[in-house]
Amino acid sequence: MATVEVTFTPLPAHVRTARLVATAVARRSGVSESLMDEVRLAVGEACSRAVETHAVQCPDEPVRVALSDQAGRFEIEVINAGKAAGMVSGGGRAGDGTLMPPGFSLAVIAGLAEDVQISETEAGTSVKMSWPLSGSLAAGSPA
Amino acid sequence: MRDGSITSGAPDEMCSADGWDNGCMALEESVDLKLDHHNKDGIEIVDVEGEIDVYTAPRLRELLIDLVNNGHYQLVVNMEKVEFLDSTGLGVLVGGLKRVRAHDGSLDLVCTQERILKIFRITGLTKVFGIHDTVDEAISTRKSEK
């Protein structure tokens, strides 16, 4: 079971909230402060991508973000219903003139997270990212 | 459907005096993006403050489009107070560059923050944009290249 799970309506305004929650949980879990910008950016990219996918394919379905720390790593999984935005034919960033190529955000995520796994199921697409835990507030430590 | 929900394994600790405090405080922050612009030595300086993401980037895009539509083709975007930039924001900047270049113009950036520069490096856009340490440096470089 995830340490914290966030579900939100697929609206751009909520991506920031997801970023803030993910950063707070990462800090709480013991992710090094030097990695915090990468966590923030990677989860933002994954959530933005999920929101765009939902907006086109399933606007009534929530985006799900699962945050967990286990086996010495902090993991974020962003799950979107429907086909991934970067994999949609002719897909690109909605609203910005589609200047960035499809899959651009995935490339950014790959450049940020130490470990990235993307999997597609019938239910949707999952983007898993993880970082090592190194702080003194690792899971199980007293608050 | 509710707008969102958060479930936690330790709900009683959500705002305790440790890492969560930062998150709780941050969730209350209201500033997302502030935009301003002024002319200096014939170059339009766009001052950006806050976060440029999928939610706020359209506002920056609209401002850049307005400036170009009003005949401002030499732009400097001052990002010294930008706290967050994602690929949506990069797309807007690339879009702005494309628009000014269509008029033989330029779009330079001012940024010294490592957290912001990192995303330019990851994406290779350091080779696309002129990135400067100060507004004055951006202006003088642009003037010298004319």
Tab-separated table of C-alpha atoms in Angstrom:
chain	number	residue	atom	x	y	z
A	1	MET	CA	0.000	0.000	0.000
A	2	ALA	CA	1.258	3.458	-0.864
A	3	THR	CA	2.330	5.718	2.001
A	4	VAL	CA	0.226	8.525	0.559
A	5	GLU	CA	-2.162	8.432	-2.348
A	6	VAL	CA	-3.536	11.487	-4.136
A	7	THR	CA	-6.344	11.531	-6.648
A	8	PHE	CA	-7.360	14.695	-8.417
A	9	THR	CA	-9.638	15.948	-11.143
A	10	PRO	CA	-7.601	16.205	-14.349
A	11	LEU	CA	-7.263	19.975	-14.335
A	12	PRO	CA	-3.972	21.874	-14.766
A	13	ALA	CA	-4.601	23.798	-11.539
A	14	HIS	CA	-4.265	20.624	-9.495
A	15	VAL	CA	-0.864	19.656	-10.866
A	16	ARG	CA	0.766	22.161	-8.550
A	17	THR	CA	-1.006	20.610	-5.568
A	18	ALA	CA	0.239	17.170	-6.583
A	19	ARG	CA	3.762	18.573	-6.856
A	20	LEU	CA	3.585	20.130	-3.409
A	21	VAL	CA	2.243	16.969	-1.790
A	22	ALA	CA	4.853	14.803	-3.517
A	23	THR	CA	7.650	17.105	-2.380
A	24	ALA	CA	6.357	17.140	1.182
A	25	VAL	CA	6.114	13.335	1.316
A	26	ALA	CA	9.547	12.947	-0.280
A	27	ARG	CA	11.042	15.247	2.336
A	28	ARG	CA	9.236	13.389	5.080
A	29	SER	CA	10.436	10.050	3.714
A	30	GLY	CA	14.061	11.123	3.802
A	31	VAL	CA	14.894	12.003	0.211
A	32	SER	CA	17.959	14.212	0.113
A	33	GLU	CA	17.248	17.915	-0.205
A	34	SER	CA	19.588	18.009	-3.191
A	35	LEU	CA	17.171	15.731	-5.087
A	36	MET	CA	14.030	17.656	-4.185
A	37	ASP	CA	13.998	19.817	-7.322
A	38	GLU	CA	14.216	16.681	-9.442
A	39	VAL	CA	11.344	15.039	-7.574
A	40	ARG	CA	9.225	18.182	-7.929
A	41	LEU	CA	9.899	18.541	-11.635
A	42	ALA	CA	9.514	14.852	-12.481
A	43	VAL	CA	6.174	14.450	-10.709
A	44	GLY	CA	4.972	17.697	-12.284
A	45	GLU	CA	5.874	16.441	-15.732
A	46	ALA	CA	4.160	13.108	-15.160
A	47	CYS	CA	1.020	14.754	-13.786
A	48	SER	CA	0.875	17.347	-16.585
A	49	ARG	CA	1.111	14.544	-19.083
A	50	ALA	CA	-1.639	12.597	-17.308
A	51	VAL	CA	-3.903	15.670	-17.178
A	52	GLU	CA	-3.486	16.211	-20.909
A	53	THR	CA	-4.288	12.588	-21.637
A	54	HIS	CA	-7.390	12.672	-19.458
A	55	ALA	CA	-8.544	15.974	-20.932
A	56	VAL	CA	-8.704	14.365	-24.350
A	57	GLN	CA	-9.806	10.868	-23.506
A	58	CYS	CA	-11.515	10.680	-20.133
A	59	PRO	CA	-12.066	14.067	-18.432
A	60	ASP	CA	-14.303	12.557	-15.748
A	61	GLU	CA	-11.689	10.113	-14.529
A	62	PRO	CA	-9.306	11.253	-11.780
A	63	VAL	CA	-5.532	11.119	-12.052
A	64	ARG	CA	-3.944	8.967	-9.374
A	65	VAL	CA	-0.585	9.573	-7.735
A	66	ALA	CA	0.835	7.003	-5.316
A	67	LEU	CA	3.788	7.930	-3.120
A	68	SER	CA	5.629	5.311	-1.134
A	69	ASP	CA	8.949	4.631	0.530
A	70	GLN	CA	10.212	1.094	0.722
A	71	ALA	CA	13.427	-0.838	0.351
A	72	GLY	CA	15.469	2.311	0.718
A	73	ARG	CA	13.808	4.146	-2.147
A	74	PHE	CA	11.106	6.758	-2.521
A	75	GLU	CA	8.764	5.872	-5.360
A	76	ILE	CA	6.179	7.959	-7.165
A	77	GLU	CA	3.686	6.309	-9.463
A	78	VAL	CA	1.442	8.485	-11.637
A	79	ILE	CA	-1.380	6.553	-13.203
A	80	ASN	CA	-3.533	7.897	-15.980
A	81	ALA	CA	-6.486	6.246	-17.631
A	82	GLY	CA	-6.465	6.073	-21.401
A	83	LYS	CA	-3.561	5.984	-23.790
A	84	ALA	CA	-0.482	7.991	-22.813
A	85	ALA	CA	-0.300	11.491	-24.280
A	86	GLY	CA	3.109	10.868	-25.778
A	87	MET	CA	1.786	7.767	-27.484
A	88	VAL	CA	-1.352	9.296	-28.938
A	89	SER	CA	-1.100	9.659	-32.667
A	90	GLY	CA	-0.210	13.247	-33.489
A	91	GLY	CA	-0.249	14.045	-29.791
A	92	GLY	CA	1.652	16.910	-28.280
A	93	ARG	CA	1.292	19.604	-25.699
A	94	ALA	CA	-2.206	20.942	-25.785
A	95	GLY	CA	-2.437	24.665	-26.021
A	96	ASP	CA	1.164	25.598	-26.659
A	97	GLY	CA	1.101	25.158	-30.373
A	98	THR	CA	2.398	21.578	-29.937
A	99	LEU	CA	5.944	22.864	-30.234
A	100	MET	CA	7.420	20.191	-28.057
A	101	PRO	CA	7.433	16.748	-29.659
A	102	PRO	CA	5.298	13.909	-28.304
A	103	GLY	CA	7.129	12.153	-25.524
A	104	PHE	CA	9.142	15.238	-24.632
A	105	SER	CA	7.969	15.204	-21.028
A	106	LEU	CA	8.934	11.541	-20.737
A	107	ALA	CA	12.410	12.435	-21.935
A	108	VAL	CA	12.594	15.103	-19.258
A	109	ILE	CA	11.450	12.615	-16.616
A	110	ALA	CA	14.080	10.131	-17.776
A	111	GLY	CA	16.676	12.835	-17.336
A	112	LEU	CA	15.521	13.578	-13.815
A	113	ALA	CA	14.685	10.320	-12.062
A	114	GLU	CA	17.269	7.670	-11.359
A	115	ASP	CA	14.857	4.895	-12.210
A	116	VAL	CA	11.864	5.260	-14.521
A	117	GLN	CA	9.436	2.554	-15.588
A	118	ILE	CA	6.564	3.141	-17.976
A	119	SER	CA	3.962	0.464	-18.408
A	120	GLU	CA	0.689	0.345	-20.270
A	121	THR	CA	-2.251	-1.764	-19.252
A	122	GLU	CA	-5.850	-1.871	-20.380
A	123	ALA	CA	-6.690	0.427	-17.482
A	124	GLY	CA	-4.183	3.072	-18.461
A	125	THR	CA	-0.564	4.069	-18.263
A	126	SER	CA	1.688	4.028	-15.237
A	127	VAL	CA	4.832	6.110	-14.863
A	128	LYS	CA	6.950	4.952	-11.927
A	129	MET	CA	9.906	6.990	-10.771
A	130	SER	CA	12.130	6.441	-7.790
A	131	TRP	CA	14.974	8.040	-5.877
A	132	PRO	CA	17.181	6.754	-3.061
A	133	LEU	CA	16.384	7.569	0.534
A	134	SER	CA	19.249	9.030	2.426
A	135	GLY	CA	17.878	11.380	5.099
A	136	SER	CA	17.408	10.771	8.770
A	137	LEU	CA	13.608	10.800	8.471
A	138	ALA	CA	13.393	7.504	6.609
A	139	ALA	CA	10.277	5.372	7.056
A	140	GLY	CA	9.788	4.121	10.550
A	141	SER	CA	11.653	6.933	12.243
A	142	PRO	CA	9.762	8.736	14.957
A	143	ALA	CA	8.248	12.060	13.902
B	1	MET	CA	-16.618	13.952	-8.355
B	2	ARG	CA	-14.653	15.885	-5.796
B	3	ASP	CA	-11.727	17.871	-7.120
B	4	GLY	CA	-9.215	15.737	-5.297
B	5	SER	CA	-8.426	13.677	-2.274
B	6	ILE	CA	-5.399	12.718	-0.278
B	7	THR	CA	-5.108	9.576	1.769
B	8	SER	CA	-2.200	8.935	4.060
B	9	GLY	CA	-0.958	6.072	6.170
B	10	ALA	CA	-0.425	8.534	9.007
B	11	PRO	CA	-3.143	11.175	8.797
B	12	ASP	CA	-2.543	12.448	12.328
B	13	GLU	CA	0.976	13.433	11.335
B	14	MET	CA	0.089	15.342	8.217
B	15	CYS	CA	1.018	18.724	9.662
B	16	SER	CA	3.428	17.704	12.358
B	17	ALA	CA	6.565	19.666	13.064
B	18	ASP	CA	8.753	18.057	10.454
B	19	GLY	CA	8.810	17.611	6.707
B	20	TRP	CA	5.051	17.895	6.386
B	21	ASP	CA	5.134	21.430	7.707
B	22	ASN	CA	6.828	22.566	4.544
B	23	GLY	CA	4.163	20.913	2.460
B	24	CYS	CA	1.270	22.297	4.506
B	25	MET	CA	2.694	25.793	4.331
B	26	ALA	CA	3.372	25.452	0.639
B	27	LEU	CA	-0.176	24.311	-0.037
B	28	GLU	CA	-1.388	27.611	1.372
B	29	GLU	CA	0.806	29.697	-0.896
B	30	SER	CA	-1.256	31.734	-3.318
B	31	VAL	CA	1.365	33.244	-5.619
B	32	ASP	CA	1.627	31.208	-8.780
B	33	LEU	CA	2.804	33.515	-11.541
B	34	LYS	CA	3.385	37.250	-11.765
B	35	LEU	CA	4.149	38.862	-15.097
B	36	ASP	CA	5.333	42.360	-15.864
B	37	HIS	CA	7.123	44.024	-18.759
B	38	HIS	CA	8.895	47.261	-19.551
B	39	ASN	CA	11.066	48.677	-22.271
B	40	LYS	CA	14.770	49.254	-21.773
B	41	ASP	CA	17.045	50.525	-24.534
B	42	GLY	CA	14.525	49.481	-27.140
B	43	ILE	CA	14.281	45.930	-25.871
B	44	GLU	CA	11.171	44.641	-24.135
B	45	ILE	CA	12.028	43.091	-20.783
B	46	VAL	CA	9.533	40.522	-19.482
B	47	ASP	CA	9.828	39.961	-15.740
B	48	VAL	CA	8.503	36.597	-14.624
B	49	GLU	CA	8.009	35.625	-10.994
B	50	GLY	CA	6.655	32.380	-9.590
B	51	GLU	CA	5.931	29.043	-11.209
B	52	ILE	CA	5.620	28.337	-14.922
B	53	ASP	CA	3.753	25.083	-15.360
B	54	VAL	CA	0.843	23.560	-17.240
B	55	TYR	CA	-1.578	25.837	-15.348
B	56	THR	CA	0.219	29.172	-15.558
B	57	ALA	CA	2.156	28.850	-18.829
B	58	PRO	CA	-0.812	29.970	-20.977
B	59	ARG	CA	-0.613	33.413	-19.327
B	60	LEU	CA	3.029	33.809	-20.297
B	61	ARG	CA	2.230	32.584	-23.791
B	62	GLU	CA	-0.530	35.197	-24.132
B	63	LEU	CA	1.802	37.966	-22.988
B	64	LEU	CA	4.516	36.950	-25.457
B	65	ILE	CA	1.962	36.778	-28.269
B	66	ASP	CA	0.607	40.220	-27.319
B	67	LEU	CA	4.081	41.728	-27.314
B	68	VAL	CA	4.897	40.294	-30.720
B	69	ASN	CA	1.525	41.390	-32.089
B	70	ASN	CA	2.316	44.900	-30.836
B	71	GLY	CA	5.591	44.978	-32.729
B	72	HIS	CA	8.042	44.004	-29.981
B	73	TYR	CA	10.426	41.585	-31.625
B	74	GLN	CA	13.439	42.017	-29.322
B	75	LEU	CA	12.565	40.309	-26.059
B	76	VAL	CA	14.444	39.443	-22.892
B	77	VAL	CA	12.656	37.168	-20.433
B	78	ASN	CA	13.994	37.738	-16.940
B	79	MET	CA	13.607	34.446	-15.072
B	80	GLU	CA	15.589	35.327	-11.983
B	81	LYS	CA	12.459	35.066	-9.810
B	82	VAL	CA	11.083	31.933	-11.428
B	83	GLU	CA	10.767	29.180	-8.856
B	84	PHE	CA	9.618	26.368	-11.114
B	85	LEU	CA	9.706	25.657	-14.844
B	86	ASP	CA	8.479	22.536	-16.579
B	87	SER	CA	8.338	21.383	-20.189
B	88	THR	CA	5.084	23.278	-20.754
B	89	GLY	CA	6.930	26.467	-19.870
B	90	LEU	CA	9.784	25.480	-22.150
B	91	GLY	CA	7.235	25.028	-24.925
B	92	VAL	CA	5.953	28.552	-24.372
B	93	LEU	CA	9.468	30.012	-24.499
B	94	VAL	CA	10.258	28.054	-27.660
B	95	GLY	CA	6.966	29.305	-29.115
B	96	GLY	CA	7.924	32.881	-28.270
B	97	LEU	CA	11.326	32.423	-29.867
B	98	LYS	CA	9.717	31.047	-32.995
B	99	ARG	CA	7.386	34.037	-33.205
B	100	VAL	CA	10.067	36.722	-32.808
B	101	ARG	CA	12.397	34.956	-35.213
B	102	ALA	CA	9.654	35.119	-37.829
B	103	HIS	CA	10.226	38.895	-37.620
B	104	ASP	CA	14.030	38.626	-37.451
B	105	GLY	CA	13.772	39.267	-33.737
B	106	SER	CA	15.296	37.630	-30.679
B	107	LEU	CA	14.286	36.163	-27.355
B	108	ASP	CA	17.005	35.931	-24.729
B	109	LEU	CA	16.755	34.665	-21.186
B	110	VAL	CA	18.184	35.891	-17.916
B	111	CYS	CA	18.689	33.078	-15.454
B	112	THR	CA	21.347	32.103	-12.939
B	113	GLN	CA	19.376	29.606	-10.870
B	114	GLU	CA	20.784	26.125	-11.133
B	115	ARG	CA	17.376	24.484	-10.600
B	116	ILE	CA	16.011	26.274	-13.673
B	117	LEU	CA	19.144	25.990	-15.789
B	118	LYS	CA	19.122	22.253	-15.233
B	119	ILE	CA	15.990	21.704	-17.303
B	120	PHE	CA	17.475	23.765	-20.143
B	121	ARG	CA	20.558	21.562	-20.045
B	122	ILE	CA	18.602	18.292	-19.885
B	123	THR	CA	16.592	19.279	-22.937
B	124	GLY	CA	19.503	20.764	-24.875
B	125	LEU	CA	17.812	24.156	-25.053
B	126	THR	CA	20.931	25.927	-23.782
B	127	LYS	CA	22.004	25.802	-27.431
B	128	VAL	CA	18.767	27.396	-28.593
B	129	PHE	CA	18.423	30.307	-26.190
B	130	GLY	CA	20.902	32.963	-25.264
B	131	ILE	CA	21.035	32.656	-21.468
B	132	HIS	CA	22.578	35.538	-19.538
B	133	ASP	CA	23.383	36.400	-15.947
B	134	THR	CA	21.801	39.858	-15.947
B	135	VAL	CA	19.345	41.897	-17.970
B	136	ASP	CA	22.070	44.425	-18.792
B	137	GLU	CA	24.302	41.661	-20.109
B	138	ALA	CA	21.467	40.326	-22.272
B	139	ILE	CA	20.821	43.806	-23.677
B	140	SER	CA	24.456	44.590	-24.395
B	141	THR	CA	24.987	41.199	-26.036
B	142	ARG	CA	21.931	41.724	-28.200
B	143	LYS	CA	23.021	45.255	-29.146
B	144	SER	CA	26.513	44.071	-30.060
B	145	GLU	CA	25.100	41.386	-32.347
B	146	LYS	CA	22.944	43.842	-34.284
